[in-house]
XYZ file of C-alpha atoms in Angstrom:
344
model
C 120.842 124.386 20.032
C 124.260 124.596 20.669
C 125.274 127.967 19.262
C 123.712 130.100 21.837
C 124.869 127.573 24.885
C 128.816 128.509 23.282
C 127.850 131.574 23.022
C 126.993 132.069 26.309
C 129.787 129.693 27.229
C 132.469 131.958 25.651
C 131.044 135.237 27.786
C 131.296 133.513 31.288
C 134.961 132.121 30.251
C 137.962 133.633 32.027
C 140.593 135.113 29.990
C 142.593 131.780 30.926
C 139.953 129.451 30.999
C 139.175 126.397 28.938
C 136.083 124.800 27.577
C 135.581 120.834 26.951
C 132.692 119.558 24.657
C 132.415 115.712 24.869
C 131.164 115.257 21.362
C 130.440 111.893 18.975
C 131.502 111.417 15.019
C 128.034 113.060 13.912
C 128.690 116.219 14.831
C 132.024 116.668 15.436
C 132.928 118.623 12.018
C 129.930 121.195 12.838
C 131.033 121.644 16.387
C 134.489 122.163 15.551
C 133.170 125.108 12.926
C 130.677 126.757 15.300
C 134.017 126.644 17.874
C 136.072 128.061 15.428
C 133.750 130.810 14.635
C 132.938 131.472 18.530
C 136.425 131.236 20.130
C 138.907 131.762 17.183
C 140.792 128.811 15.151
C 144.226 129.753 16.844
C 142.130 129.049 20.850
C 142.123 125.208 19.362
C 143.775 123.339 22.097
C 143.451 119.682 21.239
C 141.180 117.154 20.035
C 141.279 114.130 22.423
C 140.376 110.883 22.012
C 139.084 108.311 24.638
C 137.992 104.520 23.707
C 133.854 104.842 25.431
C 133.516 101.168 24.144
C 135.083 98.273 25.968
C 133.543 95.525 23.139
C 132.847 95.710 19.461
C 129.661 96.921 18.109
C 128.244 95.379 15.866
C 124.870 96.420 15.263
C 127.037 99.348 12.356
C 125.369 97.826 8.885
C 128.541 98.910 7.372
C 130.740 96.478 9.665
C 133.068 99.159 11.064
C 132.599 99.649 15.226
C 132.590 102.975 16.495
C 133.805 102.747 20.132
C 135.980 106.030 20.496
C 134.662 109.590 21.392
C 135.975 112.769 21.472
C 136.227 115.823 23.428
C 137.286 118.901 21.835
C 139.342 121.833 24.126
C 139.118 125.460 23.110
C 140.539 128.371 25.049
C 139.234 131.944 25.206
C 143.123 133.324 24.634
C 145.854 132.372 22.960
C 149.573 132.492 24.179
C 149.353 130.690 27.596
C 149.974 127.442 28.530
C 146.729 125.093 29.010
C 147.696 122.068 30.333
C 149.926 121.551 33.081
C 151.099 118.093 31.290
C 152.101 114.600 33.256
C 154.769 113.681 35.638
C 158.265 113.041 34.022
C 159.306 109.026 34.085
C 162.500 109.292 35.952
C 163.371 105.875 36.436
C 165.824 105.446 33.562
C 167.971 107.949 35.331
C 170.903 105.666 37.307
C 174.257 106.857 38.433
C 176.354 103.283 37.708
C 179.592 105.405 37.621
C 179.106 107.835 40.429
C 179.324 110.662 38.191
C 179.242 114.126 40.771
C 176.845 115.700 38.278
C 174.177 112.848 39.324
C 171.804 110.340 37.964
C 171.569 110.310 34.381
C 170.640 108.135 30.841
C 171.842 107.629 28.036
C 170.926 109.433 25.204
C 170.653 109.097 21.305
C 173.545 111.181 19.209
C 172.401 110.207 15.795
C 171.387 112.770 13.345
C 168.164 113.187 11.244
C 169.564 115.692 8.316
C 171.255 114.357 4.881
C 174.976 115.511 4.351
C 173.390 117.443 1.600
C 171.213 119.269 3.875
C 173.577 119.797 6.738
C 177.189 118.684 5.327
C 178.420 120.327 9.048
C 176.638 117.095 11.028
C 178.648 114.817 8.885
C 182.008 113.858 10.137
C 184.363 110.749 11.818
C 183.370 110.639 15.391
C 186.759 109.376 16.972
C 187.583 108.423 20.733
C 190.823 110.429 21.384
C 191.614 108.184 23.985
C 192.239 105.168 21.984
C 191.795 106.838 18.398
C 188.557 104.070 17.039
C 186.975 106.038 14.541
C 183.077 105.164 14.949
C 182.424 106.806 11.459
C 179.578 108.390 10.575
C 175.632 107.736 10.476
C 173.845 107.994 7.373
C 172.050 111.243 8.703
C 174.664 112.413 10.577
C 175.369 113.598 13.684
C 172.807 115.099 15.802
C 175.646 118.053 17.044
C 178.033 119.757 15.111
C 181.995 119.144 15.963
C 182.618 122.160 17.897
C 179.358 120.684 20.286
C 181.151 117.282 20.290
C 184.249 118.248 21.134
C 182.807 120.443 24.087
C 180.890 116.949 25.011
C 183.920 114.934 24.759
C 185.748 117.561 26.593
C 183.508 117.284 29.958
C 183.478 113.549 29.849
C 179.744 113.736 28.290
C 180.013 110.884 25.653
C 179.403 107.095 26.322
C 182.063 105.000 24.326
C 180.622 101.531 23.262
C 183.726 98.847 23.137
C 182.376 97.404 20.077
C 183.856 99.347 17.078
C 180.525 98.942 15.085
C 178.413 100.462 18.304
C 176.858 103.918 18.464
C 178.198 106.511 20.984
C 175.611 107.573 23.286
C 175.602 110.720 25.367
C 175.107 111.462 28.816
C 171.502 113.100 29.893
C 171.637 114.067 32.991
C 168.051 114.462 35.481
C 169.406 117.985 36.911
C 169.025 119.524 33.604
C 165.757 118.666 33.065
C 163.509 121.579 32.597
C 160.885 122.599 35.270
C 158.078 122.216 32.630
C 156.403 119.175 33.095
C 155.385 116.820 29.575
C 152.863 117.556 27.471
C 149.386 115.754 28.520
C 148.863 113.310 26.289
C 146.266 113.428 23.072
C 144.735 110.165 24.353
C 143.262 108.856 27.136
C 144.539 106.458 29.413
C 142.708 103.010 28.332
C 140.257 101.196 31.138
C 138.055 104.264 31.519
C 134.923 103.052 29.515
C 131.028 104.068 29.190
C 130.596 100.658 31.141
C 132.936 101.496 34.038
C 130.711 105.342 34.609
C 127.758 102.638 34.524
C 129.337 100.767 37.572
C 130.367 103.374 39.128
C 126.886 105.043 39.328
C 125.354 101.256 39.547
C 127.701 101.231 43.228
C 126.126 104.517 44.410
C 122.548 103.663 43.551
C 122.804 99.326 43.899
C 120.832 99.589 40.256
C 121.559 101.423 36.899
C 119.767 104.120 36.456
C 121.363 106.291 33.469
C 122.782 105.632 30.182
C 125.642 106.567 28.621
C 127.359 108.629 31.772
C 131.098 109.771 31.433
C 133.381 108.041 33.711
C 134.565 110.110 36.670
C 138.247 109.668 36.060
C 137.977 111.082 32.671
C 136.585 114.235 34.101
C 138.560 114.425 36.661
C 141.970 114.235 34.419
C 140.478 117.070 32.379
C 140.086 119.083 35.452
C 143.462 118.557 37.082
C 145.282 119.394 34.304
C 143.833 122.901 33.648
C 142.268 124.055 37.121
C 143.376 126.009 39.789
C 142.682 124.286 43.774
C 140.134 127.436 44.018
C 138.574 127.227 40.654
C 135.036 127.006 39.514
C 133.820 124.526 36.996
C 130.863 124.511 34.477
C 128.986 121.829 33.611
C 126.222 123.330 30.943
C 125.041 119.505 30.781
C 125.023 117.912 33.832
C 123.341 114.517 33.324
C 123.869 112.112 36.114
C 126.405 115.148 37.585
C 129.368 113.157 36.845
C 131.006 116.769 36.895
C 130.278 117.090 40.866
C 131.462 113.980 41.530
C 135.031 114.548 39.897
C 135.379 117.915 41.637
C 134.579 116.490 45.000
C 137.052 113.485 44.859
C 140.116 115.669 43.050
C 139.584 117.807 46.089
C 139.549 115.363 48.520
C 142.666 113.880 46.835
C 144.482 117.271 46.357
C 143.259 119.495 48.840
C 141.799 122.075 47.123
C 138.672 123.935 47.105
C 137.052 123.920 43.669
C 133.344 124.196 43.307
C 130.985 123.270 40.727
C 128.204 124.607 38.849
C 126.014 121.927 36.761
C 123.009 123.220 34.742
C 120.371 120.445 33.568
C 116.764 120.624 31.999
C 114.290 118.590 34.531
C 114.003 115.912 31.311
C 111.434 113.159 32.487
C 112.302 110.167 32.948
C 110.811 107.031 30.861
C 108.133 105.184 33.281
C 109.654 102.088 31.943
C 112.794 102.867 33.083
C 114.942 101.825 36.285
C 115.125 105.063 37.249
C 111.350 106.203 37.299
C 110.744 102.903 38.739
C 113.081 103.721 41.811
C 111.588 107.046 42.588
C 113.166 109.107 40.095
C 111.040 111.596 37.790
C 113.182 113.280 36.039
C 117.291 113.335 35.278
C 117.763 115.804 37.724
C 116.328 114.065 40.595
C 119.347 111.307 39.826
C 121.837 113.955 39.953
C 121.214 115.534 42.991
C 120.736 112.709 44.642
C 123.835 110.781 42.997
C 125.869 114.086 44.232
C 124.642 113.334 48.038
C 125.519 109.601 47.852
C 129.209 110.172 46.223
C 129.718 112.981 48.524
C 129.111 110.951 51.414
C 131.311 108.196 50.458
C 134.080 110.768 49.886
C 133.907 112.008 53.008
C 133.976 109.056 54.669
C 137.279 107.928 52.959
C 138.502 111.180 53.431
C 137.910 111.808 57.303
C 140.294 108.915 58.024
C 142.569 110.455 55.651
C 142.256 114.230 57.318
C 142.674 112.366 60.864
C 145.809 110.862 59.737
C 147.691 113.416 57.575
C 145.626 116.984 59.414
C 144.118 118.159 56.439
C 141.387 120.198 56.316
C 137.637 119.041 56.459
C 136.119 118.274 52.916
C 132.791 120.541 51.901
C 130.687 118.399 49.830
C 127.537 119.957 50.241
C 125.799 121.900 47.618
C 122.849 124.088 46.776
C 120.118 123.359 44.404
C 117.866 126.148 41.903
C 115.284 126.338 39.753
C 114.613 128.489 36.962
C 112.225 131.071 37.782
C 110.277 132.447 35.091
C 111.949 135.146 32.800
C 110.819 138.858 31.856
C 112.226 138.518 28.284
C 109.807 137.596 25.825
C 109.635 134.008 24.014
C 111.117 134.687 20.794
C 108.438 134.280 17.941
C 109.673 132.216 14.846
C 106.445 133.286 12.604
C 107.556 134.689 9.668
C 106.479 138.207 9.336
C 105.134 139.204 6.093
C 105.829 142.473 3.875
C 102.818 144.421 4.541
C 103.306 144.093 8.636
C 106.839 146.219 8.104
C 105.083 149.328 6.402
C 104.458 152.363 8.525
C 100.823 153.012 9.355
C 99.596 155.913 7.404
């Protein structure tokens, strides 16, 4: 089932696009191998982890609670940068001394290498001010003494008044580099399977879907590696969880991304919530979850675009259906010897 869908997936990629695959512990070894075959081992971006389970489990006969899932990131070409990473935590940097060269923190000088290893990062560090010898760390010194001495030189090194204290060095924020951190290999914790159940259960004032991906979680996937005019792909829309994170990371950012979600009209149980509210099949909740989210985004965001002149949100959206296809249902009976020979 899924090899064609990759497949497929893999053709309609840009040559700088990404792919997520929200995937459980049963299949994540295949999926990984049928990824590896499809996009190339060295496209693996990341395997990400994010807890789906709030409280323990503990229907597992083997007493071990599964309440983490993953979702897998493959690109179609290697050599780029995919993720456009977090924003840096600059409140360490202070300026207590009014240095001209600006705010900055103090960081660590101690080494990580043996004196075997690197006999050149082992030496007496001494203040030539006062002449206190600070010795020398058991790994060393992260900088050789020609680097010290060019740090000591521009008033770069942070003497400690107590003789068995480290010297620090000074870090400065201006010579940070433009790049921004890498994002981070797990998710932020809060965003459970229970909090995309709320969040549909405030659209619809009942639960009508199981197991939905929480908006937020979507949304941080497609912040990090979109463009403001990009398109993005659902293959398996469910309760369109993908339309709704589009919609509000516009609204929030400005930009104009639009979505495509694909989704088989799977009936819905007549037991369930949903069949009993109207709903027939899964598709009838996601269309009509997209009109209900995109109303309430664009009635937070009109006050927003009154007060700050932005422009006005689109949140409307088109719906098709498969038509039916001119290729031919593919036949799985086996086709025996005798039906290959040439007619004579």
């Amino acid at each position: 089932m899924m090899y064609p869908r990759l497949r497929l997936a893999a053709n309609l990629l840009r040559d700088d696009g990404v792919i997520f695959i929200s995937i459980d512990d049963v299949e994540i070894d295949s999926l990984k191998k049928l990824c590896n075959e499809i996009f190339g081992e060295e496209n693996f971006v990341a395997q990400f982890i994010w807890q789906s389970r709030q409280n323990k489990d503990n229907r597992n006969i083997t007493g071990v609670s599964i309440d983490h899932e993953y979702v897998v990131c493959y690109t179609k070409q290697f050599g780029h940068r995919v993720f456009r990473g977090t924003d840096r935590k600059t409140e360490q940097y202070k300026n207590p001394d009014n240095d001209p060269r600006g705010p900055w923190t103090s960081a660590n000088m101690v080494g990580l290498a043996t004196a075997d290893a690197r006999p050149n990062l082992h030496y007496d560090l001494i203040n030539p001010a006062d002449g206190r010898n600070y010795g020398c760390p058991e790994k060393g010194w992260r900088y050789d003494r020609n680097t010290m001495n060019r740090l000591i030189q521009e008033g770069r090194i942070i003497w400690p008044d107590n003789p068995e204290g480290r010297p620090r060095k000074k870090s400065f924020l201006n010579e940070l580099s433009d790049n921004l951190p890498g994002f981070s290999s797990i998710f932020n914790t809060g965003i459970y399977t229970n909090t995309a159940t709320k969040e549909i259960g405030g659209l619809f004032n009942r639960y009508l879907f199981d197991f939905p991906k929480p908006v937020e979680i979507i949304k941080q996937l497609i912040s990090q590696v979109s463009n403001t005019d990009d398109i993005i792909l659902d293959f398996f829309s469910g309760s369109a969880t993908t339309a709704h994170a589009v919609m509000q990371l516009n609204a929030e950012d400005g930009g104009n991304r639009r979505f495509i979600l694909v989704q088989l009209p799977e009936l819905c149980d007549e037991k369930s919530e949903a069949y009993k509210a109207g709903y027939t099949n899964i598709c009838e909740i996601g269309k009509e979850r997209i009109r209900r989210a995109g109303k309430k985004i664009l009635e937070e965001h009109t006050q927003v675009t009154m007060e700050e002149d932005k422009q006005p949100l689109d949140v409307g959206f088109r719906v098709f259906k498969l038509d039916t296809s001119n290729l031919k249902t593919w036949d799985a009976t086996p086709i025996e010897d005798e039906q290959l020979r040439p007619a004579v």
